[in-house]
């Protein structure tokens, strides 16, 4: 049976206009029950409705609460620092070629990664930092937080498969597993454009015990039932290394790597590791700058 995440089902947007579409609670409950997930169906049945349609305001509040808890988890596993470790040598190589860097985070949610990088200034003050998400409520909240924190970054609505935002480097964190395997090549192809020098896409490593590790971690650290459910579903949906590398190869002209391949991770944890793509002219400089850490880059075979 398909593994479904509640957050993917309770909010829907028109891909051409970006306008919100009504979501019938009965349809979501039926889909989850058809997938054999009665617990998720019960969670959705508790979401308020307007008539038969899920209340958009209630859905937005729920997703913002879940993403706020997810932000705390990202802080604990130091996701911004992990991105910075790879971004710093990439951006140095880009600057050496006279390019002003622009970093775009796809599926940014509340913009934790972008906001953290902007706050620390670790990448330098010349970097344009932009977050993109299809969910307008999350983009609005990310923009509000960045304004309150007086951070030099921006957030916009956008489609991961039809990106309006050009970037020197594209990022994502915990996004790849939301797409079926046959859609991943189009995700990577959308980033293969003039001016793109690299991508770094972190997601859950598909280890055998990752679902148990995700259950243990989310049970201990998250209060929101939707977040607990979707955290385990994410680990169950994670793509294996061959699937990711095969899909990443559709970004023509990029050399692709896995960083910290699954054989080096703790099988009892839902470990995060990225697929990395580099233009060949950058690869040597980046590997030299990483030093010993470059040993963690496993090239595609």
Tab-separated table of C-alpha atoms in Angstrom:
chain	number	residue	atom	x	y	z
A	1	UNK	CA	0.000	0.000	0.000
A	2	UNK	CA	1.056	3.597	-0.588
A	3	UNK	CA	2.584	5.496	2.320
A	4	UNK	CA	0.878	8.889	2.622
A	5	UNK	CA	1.704	11.994	4.642
A	6	UNK	CA	-1.169	14.006	6.041
A	7	UNK	CA	0.509	17.325	5.240
A	8	UNK	CA	0.556	16.428	1.527
A	9	UNK	CA	-3.200	15.870	1.473
A	10	UNK	CA	-4.832	18.590	3.577
A	11	UNK	CA	-3.756	21.617	1.510
A	12	UNK	CA	-3.961	21.831	-2.275
A	13	UNK	CA	-2.973	24.593	-4.678
A	14	UNK	CA	-3.632	25.167	-8.367
A	15	UNK	CA	-0.241	24.602	-10.086
A	16	UNK	CA	-0.927	27.207	-12.778
A	17	UNK	CA	-2.403	30.020	-10.685
A	18	UNK	CA	-1.165	29.220	-7.178
A	19	UNK	CA	-4.707	29.662	-5.869
A	20	UNK	CA	-5.900	27.494	-3.018
A	21	UNK	CA	-8.283	24.674	-3.865
A	22	UNK	CA	-10.981	23.274	-1.549
A	23	UNK	CA	-10.140	19.930	0.070
A	24	UNK	CA	-12.973	17.640	1.141
A	25	UNK	CA	-12.252	16.039	4.486
A	26	UNK	CA	-14.088	12.870	3.403
A	27	UNK	CA	-11.759	12.512	0.407
A	28	UNK	CA	-8.630	12.763	2.576
A	29	UNK	CA	-10.022	10.312	5.141
A	30	UNK	CA	-10.955	7.874	2.370
A	31	UNK	CA	-7.478	8.085	0.818
A	32	UNK	CA	-5.799	7.386	4.156
A	33	UNK	CA	-8.114	4.489	4.941
A	34	UNK	CA	-7.489	3.020	1.484
A	35	UNK	CA	-3.779	3.152	2.336
A	36	UNK	CA	-4.501	1.216	5.541
A	37	UNK	CA	-3.727	4.196	7.801
A	38	UNK	CA	-6.633	4.499	10.212
A	39	UNK	CA	-4.578	6.516	12.708
A	40	UNK	CA	-3.917	9.224	10.124
A	41	UNK	CA	-7.600	9.204	9.186
A	42	UNK	CA	-8.511	9.890	12.822
A	43	UNK	CA	-6.089	12.830	12.931
A	44	UNK	CA	-7.695	14.357	9.834
A	45	UNK	CA	-11.203	13.829	11.203
A	46	UNK	CA	-10.286	16.161	14.083
A	47	UNK	CA	-9.506	19.057	11.708
A	48	UNK	CA	-12.409	21.554	11.617
A	49	UNK	CA	-14.467	21.851	8.449
A	50	UNK	CA	-16.562	24.513	6.736
A	51	UNK	CA	-19.424	22.441	5.487
A	52	UNK	CA	-17.604	19.426	4.038
A	53	UNK	CA	-14.359	21.270	3.219
A	54	UNK	CA	-11.361	21.364	5.548
A	55	UNK	CA	-11.172	24.805	7.157
A	56	UNK	CA	-8.194	26.497	5.425
A	57	UNK	CA	-7.371	28.637	8.472
A	58	UNK	CA	-7.368	25.582	10.755
A	59	UNK	CA	-5.186	23.661	8.295
A	60	UNK	CA	-2.720	26.555	8.107
A	61	UNK	CA	-2.476	26.785	11.898
A	62	UNK	CA	-1.908	23.037	12.097
A	63	UNK	CA	0.829	23.019	9.460
A	64	UNK	CA	2.577	26.015	11.011
A	65	UNK	CA	2.572	24.278	14.414
A	66	UNK	CA	4.017	21.107	12.883
A	67	UNK	CA	6.667	23.034	10.947
A	68	UNK	CA	7.586	25.013	14.062
A	69	UNK	CA	8.312	21.741	15.846
A	70	UNK	CA	10.220	20.538	12.797
A	71	UNK	CA	12.312	23.705	12.941
A	72	UNK	CA	13.360	22.799	16.475
A	73	UNK	CA	14.432	19.354	15.295
A	74	UNK	CA	16.455	20.934	12.491
A	75	UNK	CA	18.204	23.087	15.083
A	76	UNK	CA	19.047	20.016	17.157
A	77	UNK	CA	20.575	18.109	14.235
A	78	UNK	CA	22.375	21.281	13.055
A	79	UNK	CA	20.988	21.285	9.524
A	80	UNK	CA	22.052	24.866	8.774
A	81	UNK	CA	25.634	24.053	9.784
A	82	UNK	CA	25.589	20.956	7.574
A	83	UNK	CA	24.533	23.020	4.587
A	84	UNK	CA	27.127	25.685	5.373
A	85	UNK	CA	29.905	23.065	5.443
A	86	UNK	CA	29.207	22.236	1.801
A	87	UNK	CA	28.101	25.674	0.667
A	88	UNK	CA	31.211	27.527	1.847
A	89	UNK	CA	33.685	25.806	-0.541
A	90	UNK	CA	31.146	25.829	-3.386
A	91	UNK	CA	30.538	29.551	-3.057
A	92	UNK	CA	34.266	30.238	-2.759
A	93	UNK	CA	34.818	28.445	-6.068
A	94	UNK	CA	31.917	30.367	-7.616
A	95	UNK	CA	33.264	33.720	-6.445
A	96	UNK	CA	36.683	32.867	-7.888
A	97	UNK	CA	34.953	32.841	-11.274
A	98	UNK	CA	33.513	36.303	-10.721
A	99	UNK	CA	29.956	35.162	-9.968
A	100	UNK	CA	27.847	36.709	-7.236
A	101	UNK	CA	26.160	33.724	-5.547
A	102	UNK	CA	22.426	33.215	-5.182
A	103	UNK	CA	21.164	30.344	-3.014
A	104	UNK	CA	17.566	29.105	-3.340
A	105	UNK	CA	15.985	26.674	-0.867
A	106	UNK	CA	13.220	24.601	-2.516
A	107	UNK	CA	10.347	23.550	-0.261
A	108	UNK	CA	11.622	25.878	2.453
A	109	UNK	CA	8.630	25.596	4.807
A	110	UNK	CA	9.111	28.221	7.526
A	111	UNK	CA	12.505	29.062	6.047
A	112	UNK	CA	14.634	27.772	8.900
A	113	UNK	CA	17.661	26.991	6.714
A	114	UNK	CA	17.577	30.311	4.843
A	115	UNK	CA	16.910	32.325	7.988
A	116	UNK	CA	19.696	30.553	9.901
A	117	UNK	CA	22.223	31.141	7.126
A	118	UNK	CA	21.154	34.780	6.855
A	119	UNK	CA	21.392	35.270	10.617
A	120	UNK	CA	24.862	33.750	10.974
A	121	UNK	CA	26.336	35.475	7.920
A	122	UNK	CA	28.546	32.399	7.548
A	123	UNK	CA	28.245	32.458	3.744
A	124	UNK	CA	29.217	36.100	3.384
A	125	UNK	CA	27.159	39.246	2.984
A	126	UNK	CA	27.142	39.143	-0.822
A	127	UNK	CA	24.917	36.041	-1.026
A	128	UNK	CA	21.281	36.389	-2.067
A	129	UNK	CA	19.240	33.945	0.037
A	130	UNK	CA	15.753	32.959	-1.141
A	131	UNK	CA	13.258	30.369	0.076
A	132	UNK	CA	10.589	28.886	-2.204
A	133	UNK	CA	7.533	26.897	-1.171
A	134	UNK	CA	4.242	25.964	-2.818
A	135	UNK	CA	2.282	26.572	0.407
A	136	UNK	CA	1.358	30.245	0.676
A	137	UNK	CA	0.657	30.063	4.413
A	138	UNK	CA	4.165	28.776	5.129
A	139	UNK	CA	5.716	31.402	2.847
A	140	UNK	CA	3.766	34.151	4.612
A	141	UNK	CA	4.899	32.924	8.029
A	142	UNK	CA	8.527	32.580	6.874
A	143	UNK	CA	8.394	36.156	5.548
A	144	UNK	CA	6.924	37.394	8.831
A	145	UNK	CA	9.642	35.679	10.865
A	146	UNK	CA	12.406	37.050	8.641
A	147	UNK	CA	10.987	40.560	8.940
A	148	UNK	CA	10.718	40.280	12.727
A	149	UNK	CA	14.297	39.020	12.871
A	150	UNK	CA	15.470	41.697	10.414
A	151	UNK	CA	17.184	39.179	8.185
A	152	UNK	CA	18.492	39.777	4.641
A	153	UNK	CA	16.543	37.026	2.869
A	154	UNK	CA	13.314	36.622	0.920
A	155	UNK	CA	10.537	34.037	0.558
A	156	UNK	CA	8.299	33.459	-2.452
A	157	UNK	CA	5.690	30.972	-3.631
A	158	UNK	CA	6.876	28.612	-6.331
A	159	UNK	CA	6.679	25.177	-7.890
A	160	UNK	CA	9.684	22.858	-7.493
A	161	UNK	CA	9.091	21.514	-11.011
A	162	UNK	CA	8.731	24.905	-12.706
A	163	UNK	CA	11.124	27.152	-10.829
A	164	UNK	CA	10.852	30.859	-11.501
A	165	UNK	CA	13.836	31.544	-9.254
A	166	UNK	CA	17.301	31.203	-10.792
A	167	UNK	CA	20.074	30.125	-8.444
A	168	UNK	CA	23.787	29.540	-8.307
A	169	UNK	CA	23.065	26.728	-5.827
A	170	UNK	CA	19.746	25.014	-5.159
A	171	UNK	CA	19.048	23.432	-1.766
A	172	UNK	CA	16.356	21.354	-0.150
A	173	UNK	CA	15.899	19.586	3.164
A	174	UNK	CA	13.459	16.732	3.638
A	175	UNK	CA	11.728	17.355	0.309
A	176	UNK	CA	12.802	14.539	-2.031
A	177	UNK	CA	10.761	11.820	-0.331
A	178	UNK	CA	7.568	13.807	-0.951
A	179	UNK	CA	7.902	13.046	-4.678
A	180	UNK	CA	7.432	9.616	-6.271
A	181	UNK	CA	10.537	8.100	-7.801
A	182	UNK	CA	9.324	8.646	-11.362
A	183	UNK	CA	8.949	12.404	-10.697
A	184	UNK	CA	12.474	12.908	-9.346
A	185	UNK	CA	14.182	13.212	-12.756
A	186	UNK	CA	11.942	16.208	-13.546
A	187	UNK	CA	12.799	17.744	-10.159
A	188	UNK	CA	16.517	17.652	-10.979
A	189	UNK	CA	16.003	18.664	-14.609
A	190	UNK	CA	14.228	21.828	-13.427
A	191	UNK	CA	17.504	22.932	-11.791
A	192	UNK	CA	19.709	22.251	-14.802
A	193	UNK	CA	19.809	25.769	-16.232
A	194	UNK	CA	22.287	28.422	-17.187
A	195	UNK	CA	23.891	29.887	-14.086
A	196	UNK	CA	23.295	26.865	-11.857
A	197	UNK	CA	26.627	25.648	-10.504
A	198	UNK	CA	25.559	23.133	-7.866
A	199	UNK	CA	22.770	21.597	-5.830
A	200	UNK	CA	22.613	20.117	-2.310
A	201	UNK	CA	19.492	18.112	-1.440
A	202	UNK	CA	19.350	16.600	2.039
A	203	UNK	CA	16.854	13.857	2.774
A	204	UNK	CA	16.396	10.834	4.983
A	205	UNK	CA	18.707	7.905	4.335
A	206	UNK	CA	16.666	4.823	3.439
A	207	UNK	CA	18.111	2.446	6.035
A	208	UNK	CA	16.191	-0.621	7.186
A	209	UNK	CA	15.676	0.699	10.704
A	210	UNK	CA	15.077	4.336	9.749
A	211	UNK	CA	11.284	4.121	10.351
A	212	UNK	CA	11.888	2.880	13.897
A	213	UNK	CA	14.465	5.602	14.499
A	214	UNK	CA	12.044	8.204	13.158
A	215	UNK	CA	9.262	6.891	15.393
A	216	UNK	CA	11.482	7.003	18.477
A	217	UNK	CA	12.844	10.476	17.695
A	218	UNK	CA	9.524	12.090	16.787
A	219	UNK	CA	7.714	10.453	19.698
A	220	UNK	CA	10.249	11.940	22.081
A	221	UNK	CA	10.595	15.388	20.500
A	222	UNK	CA	7.266	16.320	18.847
A	223	UNK	CA	3.856	16.946	20.388
A	224	UNK	CA	1.735	17.509	17.285
A	225	UNK	CA	0.112	14.197	16.178
A	226	UNK	CA	0.369	15.199	12.512
A	227	UNK	CA	4.112	15.805	12.895
A	228	UNK	CA	4.641	12.493	14.676
A	229	UNK	CA	2.746	10.627	11.983
A	230	UNK	CA	4.399	12.334	9.030
A	231	UNK	CA	7.890	11.972	10.507
A	232	UNK	CA	7.594	8.181	10.456
A	233	UNK	CA	5.895	8.206	7.044
A	234	UNK	CA	8.806	10.275	5.712
A	235	UNK	CA	11.305	7.605	6.742
A	236	UNK	CA	9.159	4.907	5.169
A	237	UNK	CA	8.979	6.885	1.906
A	238	UNK	CA	12.685	7.694	1.684
A	239	UNK	CA	14.293	6.821	-1.649
A	240	UNK	CA	17.283	4.514	-1.864
A	241	UNK	CA	20.674	5.695	-3.070
A	242	UNK	CA	20.408	4.193	-6.602
A	243	UNK	CA	17.062	5.936	-7.152
A	244	UNK	CA	18.417	9.313	-6.043
A	245	UNK	CA	21.624	9.123	-8.036
A	246	UNK	CA	19.825	7.918	-11.150
A	247	UNK	CA	17.380	10.821	-10.890
A	248	UNK	CA	20.120	13.382	-10.167
A	249	UNK	CA	21.917	12.285	-13.329
A	250	UNK	CA	19.125	13.993	-15.298
A	251	UNK	CA	20.723	17.325	-14.367
A	252	UNK	CA	23.036	17.059	-17.344
A	253	UNK	CA	26.524	18.432	-16.943
A	254	UNK	CA	26.605	17.879	-13.168
A	255	UNK	CA	28.854	15.433	-11.361
A	256	UNK	CA	26.721	13.804	-8.665
A	257	UNK	CA	27.693	12.472	-5.245
A	258	UNK	CA	26.184	11.192	-2.030
A	259	UNK	CA	27.700	12.806	1.054
A	260	UNK	CA	28.026	10.490	4.051
A	261	UNK	CA	26.633	7.446	2.262
A	262	UNK	CA	24.183	5.260	4.197
A	263	UNK	CA	26.795	2.649	5.098
A	264	UNK	CA	28.426	5.245	7.384
A	265	UNK	CA	25.219	6.220	9.215
A	266	UNK	CA	23.774	4.850	12.441
A	267	UNK	CA	21.044	2.411	11.339
A	268	UNK	CA	19.038	3.143	14.510
A	269	UNK	CA	18.585	6.807	13.511
A	270	UNK	CA	16.651	8.442	10.703
A	271	UNK	CA	19.864	9.997	9.396
A	272	UNK	CA	19.948	12.896	6.945
A	273	UNK	CA	22.444	12.995	4.078
A	274	UNK	CA	22.498	14.900	0.798
A	275	UNK	CA	22.719	14.274	-2.887
A	276	UNK	CA	25.267	16.793	-4.191
A	277	UNK	CA	25.684	17.989	-7.763
A	278	UNK	CA	28.674	20.015	-8.972
A	279	UNK	CA	29.647	21.448	-12.329
A	280	UNK	CA	32.893	19.688	-13.318
A	281	UNK	CA	34.864	22.961	-13.258
A	282	UNK	CA	34.048	23.303	-9.535
A	283	UNK	CA	34.666	19.748	-8.385
A	284	UNK	CA	38.427	19.903	-7.872
A	285	UNK	CA	38.326	23.168	-5.927
A	286	UNK	CA	35.472	21.968	-3.717
A	287	UNK	CA	37.122	18.658	-2.907
A	288	UNK	CA	40.389	20.369	-2.000
A	289	UNK	CA	38.582	22.859	0.229
A	290	UNK	CA	36.704	20.076	2.044
A	291	UNK	CA	39.966	18.312	2.864
A	292	UNK	CA	39.411	15.088	4.801
A	293	UNK	CA	35.650	15.609	4.742
A	294	UNK	CA	35.784	15.033	0.974
A	295	UNK	CA	36.124	11.331	1.773
A	296	UNK	CA	32.417	11.399	2.588
A	297	UNK	CA	31.539	12.254	-1.011
A	298	UNK	CA	30.703	8.992	-2.741
A	299	UNK	CA	30.529	9.501	-6.531
A	300	UNK	CA	27.808	7.990	-8.679
A	301	UNK	CA	28.775	4.713	-10.291
